[in-house]
Amino acid sequence: MYRLNEEQTALVEKARQIAADSIAPNANAVDAESRFPAEAVEALAKGGFLGLTIPTEYGGLGQGLRVAAAVLDEIAQVDASAAMVYLMHISACSCYVAYPASFEKILRDIAAGKHLTTLAWSERGSRSHFWAPVSQAVEEDGQLTLSATKSWVTSAGQADSYIVSTRTPGGTAATDTMLYVVYKDDPGFAISGPWNSLGMRGNGSSPMVLDKTIISADRAICAPSDGFRTMLEVVLPWFALGNSAVSVGLAEAATQATIKHLTGVGMQHLGNKLADFPTLRARLAQMRIETDKIRAHLVAVIDSVENPGPATTLYVLESKASAAEGAILVTDLGMKACGGAAFSKHLTIERNFRDARAASVMAPTTDVLWDFIGRALCGIDLF
Ligand SMILES: Cc1cc2nc3c(=O)[nH]c(=O)nc-3n(C[C@H](O)[C@H](O)[C@H](O)COP(=O)(O)OP(=O)(O)OC[C@H]3O[C@@H](n4cnc5c(N)ncnc54)[C@H](O)[C@@H]3O)c2cc1C
């Protein structure tokens, strides 16, 4: 469905192989032990995939959203936690790619598989409204002091760099924001709690604190007060559509597991397979239709991003909401179609069901997206 050329197809096939060989075998342990998918990151780094979206002039693979989405879809089919770690990396990479002159070393390190990055946006004070951080940088003698309580940061403590949002020094409006790079060995950087969640258990999305972290002005990602625009125009398409791809991968995983179960087991006393029950086949059919729908929707929106029009941003928001809710529907149908077997951990469906719920509460949450889309349709300002 992604309509890839030969080179892109080869890359996605390579990602599928990495997923099968190095990510899938650890997925259950990553989930059960709530541990960071280090093997996945190592394998992706070794295969050049940390640099998937980094321009070739910095040693990267120079790919865009289409291939990134197809790769995320593949990884999410075997381990959504690893896919989410990778998605936050790709999303944060978009900042470095947008301002390459300032971040050449990081770009080269990422391309060489030596640097993992992520976004540290959500704050305890403004929760899922990431566009309005309540922390505020203080500028003095050309240096900046950052103090912030970040509530959830994927790959917290594992990533080498963090794109941190905060209000512009001296700014008064909630959306007068800046983005800065913080390194994990910066003084005042600390992970402030464990990660123990319903799903995405390998994601390491712990809370993080910056306690009077002093950085130089050249750590700014964008111009003063340009954080809000950068978040929405540079990062959001990568994050929102990448998140859709993770939801699509999860829906595909549940659909495939359901096919295998319905055709693999049956009732001895009736001499049949579960697939012989029309109700279960109908549930499976709904799963297939919904999964195809959200993947086709995602690809249509990627088409629009590649050839932008006035409605492109709206389409991007629609895709994240539709894929998140679609994956919840599909994984729920899988739970029903496969009965007690799905409730147990010997099928992947219960993990897919738990993991799929994350996208709906990841900002912009589905509720917020529905509100934004409704506002846009009614001509009401979004912010
Ligand atoms: C697996 C995972 C990984 C994450 N990784 C990161 C990361 O790497 N970096 C990062 O910055 N953040 C990350 N987050 C945080 C995420 O983006 C959200 O900020 C967080 O999930 C919001 O949770 P909350 O309890 O603060 O929600 P709240 O903001 O308290 O929302 C509670 C409920 O209110 C609803 N709501 C909020 N505003 C409105 C509104 N205007 N209209 C209608 N309903 C509304 C929400 O939809 C939600 O249902 C991650 C979250 C998860 C689950």
PDB file of N, CA and C in Angstrom, residues 148-228:
ATOM      1  N   ALA A 148      12.596  22.372  34.528  1.00  0.00           N
ATOM      2  CA  ALA A 148      11.322  21.847  34.009  1.00  0.00           C
ATOM      3  C   ALA A 148      11.040  20.474  34.594  1.00  0.00           C
ATOM      4  N   THR A 149       9.741  20.177  34.724  1.00  0.00           N
ATOM      5  CA  THR A 149       9.331  18.826  35.125  1.00  0.00           C
ATOM      6  C   THR A 149       8.597  18.212  33.947  1.00  0.00           C
ATOM      7  N   LYS A 150       9.285  17.328  33.247  1.00  0.00           N
ATOM      8  CA  LYS A 150       8.722  16.663  32.064  1.00  0.00           C
ATOM      9  C   LYS A 150       8.053  15.364  32.533  1.00  0.00           C
ATOM     10  N   SER A 151       6.769  15.188  32.154  1.00  0.00           N
ATOM     11  CA  SER A 151       6.012  14.089  32.761  1.00  0.00           C
ATOM     12  C   SER A 151       6.249  12.729  32.108  1.00  0.00           C
ATOM     13  N   TRP A 152       6.479  12.688  30.821  1.00  0.00           N
ATOM     14  CA  TRP A 152       6.692  11.407  30.136  1.00  0.00           C
ATOM     15  C   TRP A 152       7.715  11.640  29.040  1.00  0.00           C
ATOM     16  N   VAL A 153       8.809  10.914  29.070  1.00  0.00           N
ATOM     17  CA  VAL A 153       9.815  11.078  28.011  1.00  0.00           C
ATOM     18  C   VAL A 153      10.223   9.678  27.539  1.00  0.00           C
ATOM     19  N   THR A 154       9.798   9.314  26.346  1.00  0.00           N
ATOM     20  CA  THR A 154      10.190   8.014  25.779  1.00  0.00           C
ATOM     21  C   THR A 154      11.717   7.920  25.744  1.00  0.00           C
ATOM     22  N   SER A 155      12.250   6.776  26.066  1.00  0.00           N
ATOM     23  CA  SER A 155      13.710   6.530  26.086  1.00  0.00           C
ATOM     24  C   SER A 155      14.421   7.375  27.141  1.00  0.00           C
ATOM     25  N   ALA A 156      13.683   7.762  28.188  1.00  0.00           N
ATOM     26  CA  ALA A 156      14.286   8.610  29.228  1.00  0.00           C
ATOM     27  C   ALA A 156      15.517   7.932  29.820  1.00  0.00           C
ATOM     28  N   GLY A 157      16.612   8.633  29.836  1.00  0.00           N
ATOM     29  CA  GLY A 157      17.859   8.090  30.388  1.00  0.00           C
ATOM     30  C   GLY A 157      18.620   7.222  29.402  1.00  0.00           C
ATOM     31  N   GLN A 158      17.942   6.785  28.333  1.00  0.00           N
ATOM     32  CA  GLN A 158      18.592   5.942  27.313  1.00  0.00           C
ATOM     33  C   GLN A 158      19.041   6.787  26.126  1.00  0.00           C
ATOM     34  N   ALA A 159      18.242   7.810  25.809  1.00  0.00           N
ATOM     35  CA  ALA A 159      18.579   8.661  24.657  1.00  0.00           C
ATOM     36  C   ALA A 159      19.785   9.527  24.989  1.00  0.00           C
ATOM     37  N   ASP A 160      20.551   9.855  23.937  1.00  0.00           N
ATOM     38  CA  ASP A 160      21.724  10.713  24.135  1.00  0.00           C
ATOM     39  C   ASP A 160      21.322  12.185  24.181  1.00  0.00           C
ATOM     40  N   SER A 161      20.295  12.552  23.382  1.00  0.00           N
ATOM     41  CA  SER A 161      19.850  13.950  23.419  1.00  0.00           C
ATOM     42  C   SER A 161      18.333  14.028  23.505  1.00  0.00           C
ATOM     43  N   TYR A 162      17.851  15.201  23.997  1.00  0.00           N
ATOM     44  CA  TYR A 162      16.439  15.438  24.286  1.00  0.00           C
ATOM     45  C   TYR A 162      16.065  16.791  23.713  1.00  0.00           C
ATOM     46  N   ILE A 163      15.057  16.824  22.854  1.00  0.00           N
ATOM     47  CA  ILE A 163      14.566  18.117  22.362  1.00  0.00           C
ATOM     48  C   ILE A 163      13.550  18.600  23.409  1.00  0.00           C
ATOM     49  N   VAL A 164      13.973  19.604  24.166  1.00  0.00           N
ATOM     50  CA  VAL A 164      13.179  20.072  25.313  1.00  0.00           C
ATOM     51  C   VAL A 164      12.419  21.346  24.921  1.00  0.00           C
ATOM     52  N   SER A 165      11.119  21.359  25.229  1.00  0.00           N
ATOM     53  CA  SER A 165      10.319  22.570  24.997  1.00  0.00           C
ATOM     54  C   SER A 165      10.253  23.368  26.286  1.00  0.00           C
ATOM     55  N   THR A 166      10.207  24.676  26.143  1.00  0.00           N
ATOM     56  CA  THR A 166      10.053  25.536  27.316  1.00  0.00           C
ATOM     57  C   THR A 166       9.623  26.911  26.823  1.00  0.00           C
ATOM     58  N   ARG A 167       9.057  27.716  27.725  1.00  0.00           N
ATOM     59  CA  ARG A 167       8.645  29.048  27.283  1.00  0.00           C
ATOM     60  C   ARG A 167       9.894  29.896  27.020  1.00  0.00           C
ATOM     61  N   THR A 168       9.814  30.742  25.995  1.00  0.00           N
ATOM     62  CA  THR A 168      10.932  31.629  25.637  1.00  0.00           C
ATOM     63  C   THR A 168      11.277  32.543  26.822  1.00  0.00           C
ATOM     64  N   PRO A 169      12.556  32.786  27.087  1.00  0.00           N
ATOM     65  CA  PRO A 169      12.908  33.711  28.171  1.00  0.00           C
ATOM     66  C   PRO A 169      12.168  35.041  27.994  1.00  0.00           C
ATOM     67  N   GLY A 170      11.500  35.468  29.038  1.00  0.00           N
ATOM     68  CA  GLY A 170      10.771  36.739  28.998  1.00  0.00           C
ATOM     69  C   GLY A 170       9.414  36.658  28.306  1.00  0.00           C
ATOM     70  N   GLY A 171       9.107  35.546  27.639  1.00  0.00           N
ATOM     71  CA  GLY A 171       7.830  35.413  26.921  1.00  0.00           C
ATOM     72  C   GLY A 171       6.661  35.329  27.895  1.00  0.00           C
ATOM     73  N   THR A 172       5.525  35.881  27.495  1.00  0.00           N
ATOM     74  CA  THR A 172       4.375  35.854  28.411  1.00  0.00           C
ATOM     75  C   THR A 172       3.233  34.963  27.894  1.00  0.00           C
ATOM     76  N   ALA A 173       3.127  34.812  26.571  1.00  0.00           N
ATOM     77  CA  ALA A 173       2.038  33.985  26.034  1.00  0.00           C
ATOM     78  C   ALA A 173       2.348  32.499  26.227  1.00  0.00           C
ATOM     79  N   ALA A 174       1.297  31.708  26.427  1.00  0.00           N
ATOM     80  CA  ALA A 174       1.481  30.265  26.678  1.00  0.00           C
ATOM     81  C   ALA A 174       2.189  29.566  25.517  1.00  0.00           C
ATOM     82  N   THR A 175       1.994  30.074  24.318  1.00  0.00           N
ATOM     83  CA  THR A 175       2.602  29.418  23.159  1.00  0.00           C
ATOM     84  C   THR A 175       3.877  30.126  22.678  1.00  0.00           C
ATOM     85  N   ASP A 176       4.408  31.049  23.476  1.00  0.00           N
ATOM     86  CA  ASP A 176       5.675  31.715  23.120  1.00  0.00           C
ATOM     87  C   ASP A 176       6.804  30.790  23.594  1.00  0.00           C
ATOM     88  N   THR A 177       7.141  29.850  22.745  1.00  0.00           N
ATOM     89  CA  THR A 177       7.996  28.751  23.198  1.00  0.00           C
ATOM     90  C   THR A 177       9.295  28.625  22.406  1.00  0.00           C
ATOM     91  N   MET A 178      10.198  27.839  22.989  1.00  0.00           N
ATOM     92  CA  MET A 178      11.511  27.547  22.399  1.00  0.00           C
ATOM     93  C   MET A 178      11.781  26.059  22.501  1.00  0.00           C
ATOM     94  N   LEU A 179      12.658  25.584  21.634  1.00  0.00           N
ATOM     95  CA  LEU A 179      13.132  24.196  21.748  1.00  0.00           C
ATOM     96  C   LEU A 179      14.645  24.238  21.905  1.00  0.00           C
ATOM     97  N   TYR A 180      15.158  23.483  22.860  1.00  0.00           N
ATOM     98  CA  TYR A 180      16.599  23.410  23.103  1.00  0.00           C
ATOM     99  C   TYR A 180      17.034  21.952  23.118  1.00  0.00           C
ATOM    100  N   VAL A 181      18.321  21.737  22.836  1.00  0.00           N
ATOM    101  CA  VAL A 181      18.881  20.388  22.970  1.00  0.00           C
ATOM    102  C   VAL A 181      19.496  20.253  24.357  1.00  0.00           C
ATOM    103  N   VAL A 182      19.143  19.162  25.031  1.00  0.00           N
ATOM    104  CA  VAL A 182      19.753  18.843  26.328  1.00  0.00           C
ATOM    105  C   VAL A 182      20.375  17.464  26.196  1.00  0.00           C
ATOM    106  N   TYR A 183      21.579  17.291  26.757  1.00  0.00           N
ATOM    107  CA  TYR A 183      22.246  15.981  26.725  1.00  0.00           C
ATOM    108  C   TYR A 183      22.076  15.280  28.064  1.00  0.00           C
ATOM    109  N   LYS A 184      22.120  13.946  28.018  1.00  0.00           N
ATOM    110  CA  LYS A 184      21.814  13.222  29.256  1.00  0.00           C
ATOM    111  C   LYS A 184      22.868  13.434  30.344  1.00  0.00           C
ATOM    112  N   ASP A 185      24.064  13.895  29.949  1.00  0.00           N
ATOM    113  CA  ASP A 185      25.066  14.152  30.991  1.00  0.00           C
ATOM    114  C   ASP A 185      25.131  15.625  31.392  1.00  0.00           C
ATOM    115  N   ASP A 186      24.137  16.415  30.962  1.00  0.00           N
ATOM    116  CA  ASP A 186      24.099  17.816  31.412  1.00  0.00           C
ATOM    117  C   ASP A 186      23.813  17.865  32.912  1.00  0.00           C
ATOM    118  N   PRO A 187      24.500  18.759  33.641  1.00  0.00           N
ATOM    119  CA  PRO A 187      24.220  18.887  35.075  1.00  0.00           C
ATOM    120  C   PRO A 187      22.752  19.282  35.299  1.00  0.00           C
ATOM    121  N   GLY A 188      22.132  18.686  36.305  1.00  0.00           N
ATOM    122  CA  GLY A 188      20.738  19.010  36.626  1.00  0.00           C
ATOM    123  C   GLY A 188      19.737  18.115  35.905  1.00  0.00           C
ATOM    124  N   PHE A 189      20.227  17.274  34.965  1.00  0.00           N
ATOM    125  CA  PHE A 189      19.338  16.334  34.244  1.00  0.00           C
ATOM    126  C   PHE A 189      19.145  15.097  35.121  1.00  0.00           C
ATOM    127  N   ALA A 190      17.906  14.716  35.376  1.00  0.00           N
ATOM    128  CA  ALA A 190      17.668  13.490  36.151  1.00  0.00           C
ATOM    129  C   ALA A 190      16.374  12.825  35.720  1.00  0.00           C
ATOM    130  N   ILE A 191      16.375  11.504  35.755  1.00  0.00           N
ATOM    131  CA  ILE A 191      15.145  10.730  35.553  1.00  0.00           C
ATOM    132  C   ILE A 191      14.506  10.626  36.932  1.00  0.00           C
ATOM    133  N   SER A 192      13.232  11.023  37.022  1.00  0.00           N
ATOM    134  CA  SER A 192      12.668  11.193  38.364  1.00  0.00           C
ATOM    135  C   SER A 192      11.646  10.140  38.766  1.00  0.00           C
ATOM    136  N   GLY A 193      11.553   9.056  38.034  1.00  0.00           N
ATOM    137  CA  GLY A 193      10.604   8.017  38.442  1.00  0.00           C
ATOM    138  C   GLY A 193      10.698   6.829  37.521  1.00  0.00           C
ATOM    139  N   PRO A 194      10.044   5.726  37.902  1.00  0.00           N
ATOM    140  CA  PRO A 194      10.088   4.523  37.057  1.00  0.00           C
ATOM    141  C   PRO A 194       9.034   4.597  35.953  1.00  0.00           C
ATOM    142  N   TRP A 195       9.076   3.664  35.042  1.00  0.00           N
ATOM    143  CA  TRP A 195       8.057   3.517  33.993  1.00  0.00           C
ATOM    144  C   TRP A 195       7.407   2.163  34.194  1.00  0.00           C
ATOM    145  N   ASN A 196       6.148   2.155  34.622  1.00  0.00           N
ATOM    146  CA  ASN A 196       5.437   0.903  34.823  1.00  0.00           C
ATOM    147  C   ASN A 196       4.017   1.118  34.322  1.00  0.00           C
ATOM    148  N   SER A 197       3.744   0.608  33.122  1.00  0.00           N
ATOM    149  CA  SER A 197       2.530   1.030  32.419  1.00  0.00           C
ATOM    150  C   SER A 197       1.689  -0.154  31.966  1.00  0.00           C
ATOM    151  N   LEU A 198       0.464   0.157  31.527  1.00  0.00           N
ATOM    152  CA  LEU A 198      -0.431  -0.868  30.976  1.00  0.00           C
ATOM    153  C   LEU A 198       0.154  -1.449  29.684  1.00  0.00           C
ATOM    154  N   GLY A 199       0.548  -0.572  28.783  1.00  0.00           N
ATOM    155  CA  GLY A 199       1.102  -1.006  27.491  1.00  0.00           C
ATOM    156  C   GLY A 199       2.360  -0.227  27.182  1.00  0.00           C
ATOM    157  N   MET A 200       2.948  -0.497  26.000  1.00  0.00           N
ATOM    158  CA  MET A 200       4.224   0.146  25.644  1.00  0.00           C
ATOM    159  C   MET A 200       5.211   0.023  26.803  1.00  0.00           C
ATOM    160  N   ARG A 201       5.252  -1.162  27.371  1.00  0.00           N
ATOM    161  CA  ARG A 201       5.986  -1.318  28.635  1.00  0.00           C
ATOM    162  C   ARG A 201       7.505  -1.250  28.467  1.00  0.00           C
ATOM    163  N   GLY A 202       7.974  -1.358  27.221  1.00  0.00           N
ATOM    164  CA  GLY A 202       9.417  -1.248  27.007  1.00  0.00           C
ATOM    165  C   GLY A 202       9.847   0.157  26.622  1.00  0.00           C
ATOM    166  N   ASN A 203       8.916   1.074  26.717  1.00  0.00           N
ATOM    167  CA  ASN A 203       9.139   2.402  26.165  1.00  0.00           C
ATOM    168  C   ASN A 203      10.036   3.305  27.002  1.00  0.00           C
ATOM    169  N   GLY A 204      10.166   2.973  28.261  1.00  0.00           N
ATOM    170  CA  GLY A 204      11.005   3.759  29.166  1.00  0.00           C
ATOM    171  C   GLY A 204      10.563   5.205  29.260  1.00  0.00           C
ATOM    172  N   SER A 205       9.246   5.444  29.212  1.00  0.00           N
ATOM    173  CA  SER A 205       8.751   6.839  29.206  1.00  0.00           C
ATOM    174  C   SER A 205       8.641   7.409  30.610  1.00  0.00           C
ATOM    175  N   SER A 206       9.766   7.474  31.279  1.00  0.00           N
ATOM    176  CA  SER A 206       9.793   7.962  32.658  1.00  0.00           C
ATOM    177  C   SER A 206       9.674   9.475  32.703  1.00  0.00           C
ATOM    178  N   PRO A 207       9.279  10.003  33.880  1.00  0.00           N
ATOM    179  CA  PRO A 207       9.352  11.455  34.055  1.00  0.00           C
ATOM    180  C   PRO A 207      10.807  11.910  34.163  1.00  0.00           C
ATOM    181  N   MET A 208      11.049  13.156  33.801  1.00  0.00           N
ATOM    182  CA  MET A 208      12.415  13.679  33.759  1.00  0.00           C
ATOM    183  C   MET A 208      12.415  15.103  34.313  1.00  0.00           C
ATOM    184  N   VAL A 209      13.472  15.410  35.053  1.00  0.00           N
ATOM    185  CA  VAL A 209      13.560  16.742  35.653  1.00  0.00           C
ATOM    186  C   VAL A 209      14.798  17.452  35.139  1.00  0.00           C
ATOM    187  N   LEU A 210      14.646  18.733  34.853  1.00  0.00           N
ATOM    188  CA  LEU A 210      15.814  19.585  34.620  1.00  0.00           C
ATOM    189  C   LEU A 210      15.853  20.555  35.790  1.00  0.00           C
ATOM    190  N   ASP A 211      16.919  20.480  36.554  1.00  0.00           N
ATOM    191  CA  ASP A 211      17.026  21.315  37.747  1.00  0.00           C
ATOM    192  C   ASP A 211      18.161  22.320  37.546  1.00  0.00           C
ATOM    193  N   LYS A 212      17.781  23.502  37.104  1.00  0.00           N
ATOM    194  CA  LYS A 212      18.747  24.585  36.836  1.00  0.00           C
ATOM    195  C   LYS A 212      19.875  24.105  35.904  1.00  0.00           C
ATOM    196  N   THR A 213      19.453  23.464  34.824  1.00  0.00           N
ATOM    197  CA  THR A 213      20.420  23.007  33.816  1.00  0.00           C
ATOM    198  C   THR A 213      20.889  24.211  32.999  1.00  0.00           C
ATOM    199  N   ILE A 214      22.191  24.446  33.024  1.00  0.00           N
ATOM    200  CA  ILE A 214      22.718  25.608  32.304  1.00  0.00           C
ATOM    201  C   ILE A 214      23.253  25.156  30.943  1.00  0.00           C
ATOM    202  N   ILE A 215      22.771  25.829  29.892  1.00  0.00           N
ATOM    203  CA  ILE A 215      23.233  25.502  28.539  1.00  0.00           C
ATOM    204  C   ILE A 215      23.613  26.789  27.807  1.00  0.00           C
ATOM    205  N   SER A 216      24.430  26.642  26.782  1.00  0.00           N
ATOM    206  CA  SER A 216      24.813  27.819  25.996  1.00  0.00           C
ATOM    207  C   SER A 216      23.730  28.123  24.955  1.00  0.00           C
ATOM    208  N   ALA A 217      23.740  29.341  24.455  1.00  0.00           N
ATOM    209  CA  ALA A 217      22.689  29.785  23.529  1.00  0.00           C
ATOM    210  C   ALA A 217      22.675  28.960  22.237  1.00  0.00           C
ATOM    211  N   ASP A 218      23.831  28.361  21.877  1.00  0.00           N
ATOM    212  CA  ASP A 218      23.851  27.593  20.619  1.00  0.00           C
ATOM    213  C   ASP A 218      23.130  26.244  20.733  1.00  0.00           C
ATOM    214  N   ARG A 219      22.559  25.955  21.898  1.00  0.00           N
ATOM    215  CA  ARG A 219      21.724  24.744  22.018  1.00  0.00           C
ATOM    216  C   ARG A 219      20.289  25.002  21.528  1.00  0.00           C
ATOM    217  N   ALA A 220      19.991  26.222  21.150  1.00  0.00           N
ATOM    218  CA  ALA A 220      18.636  26.515  20.662  1.00  0.00           C
ATOM    219  C   ALA A 220      18.417  25.823  19.325  1.00  0.00           C
ATOM    220  N   ILE A 221      17.297  25.136  19.207  1.00  0.00           N
ATOM    221  CA  ILE A 221      16.961  24.484  17.937  1.00  0.00           C
ATOM    222  C   ILE A 221      16.466  25.516  16.928  1.00  0.00           C
ATOM    223  N   CYS A 222      15.676  26.459  17.414  1.00  0.00           N
ATOM    224  CA  CYS A 222      15.037  27.415  16.497  1.00  0.00           C
ATOM    225  C   CYS A 222      15.279  28.834  16.993  1.00  0.00           C
ATOM    226  N   ALA A 223      14.777  29.796  16.255  1.00  0.00           N
ATOM    227  CA  ALA A 223      14.905  31.194  16.678  1.00  0.00           C
ATOM    228  C   ALA A 223      14.004  31.445  17.889  1.00  0.00           C
ATOM    229  N   PRO A 224      14.314  32.477  18.680  1.00  0.00           N
ATOM    230  CA  PRO A 224      13.465  32.769  19.840  1.00  0.00           C
ATOM    231  C   PRO A 224      11.989  32.880  19.436  1.00  0.00           C
ATOM    232  N   SER A 225      11.145  32.295  20.261  1.00  0.00           N
ATOM    233  CA  SER A 225       9.680  32.311  20.065  1.00  0.00           C
ATOM    234  C   SER A 225       9.208  31.478  18.873  1.00  0.00           C
ATOM    235  N   ASP A 226      10.103  30.716  18.246  1.00  0.00           N
ATOM    236  CA  ASP A 226       9.704  29.926  17.077  1.00  0.00           C
ATOM    237  C   ASP A 226       9.429  28.450  17.424  1.00  0.00           C
ATOM    238  N   GLY A 227       9.412  28.162  18.729  1.00  0.00           N
ATOM    239  CA  GLY A 227       9.201  26.771  19.143  1.00  0.00           C
ATOM    240  C   GLY A 227       7.839  26.236  18.744  1.00  0.00           C
ATOM    241  N   PHE A 228       6.816  27.037  18.956  1.00  0.00           N
ATOM    242  CA  PHE A 228       5.444  26.605  18.652  1.00  0.00           C
ATOM    243  C   PHE A 228       5.317  26.223  17.169  1.00  0.00           C
TER     244      PHE A 228
END
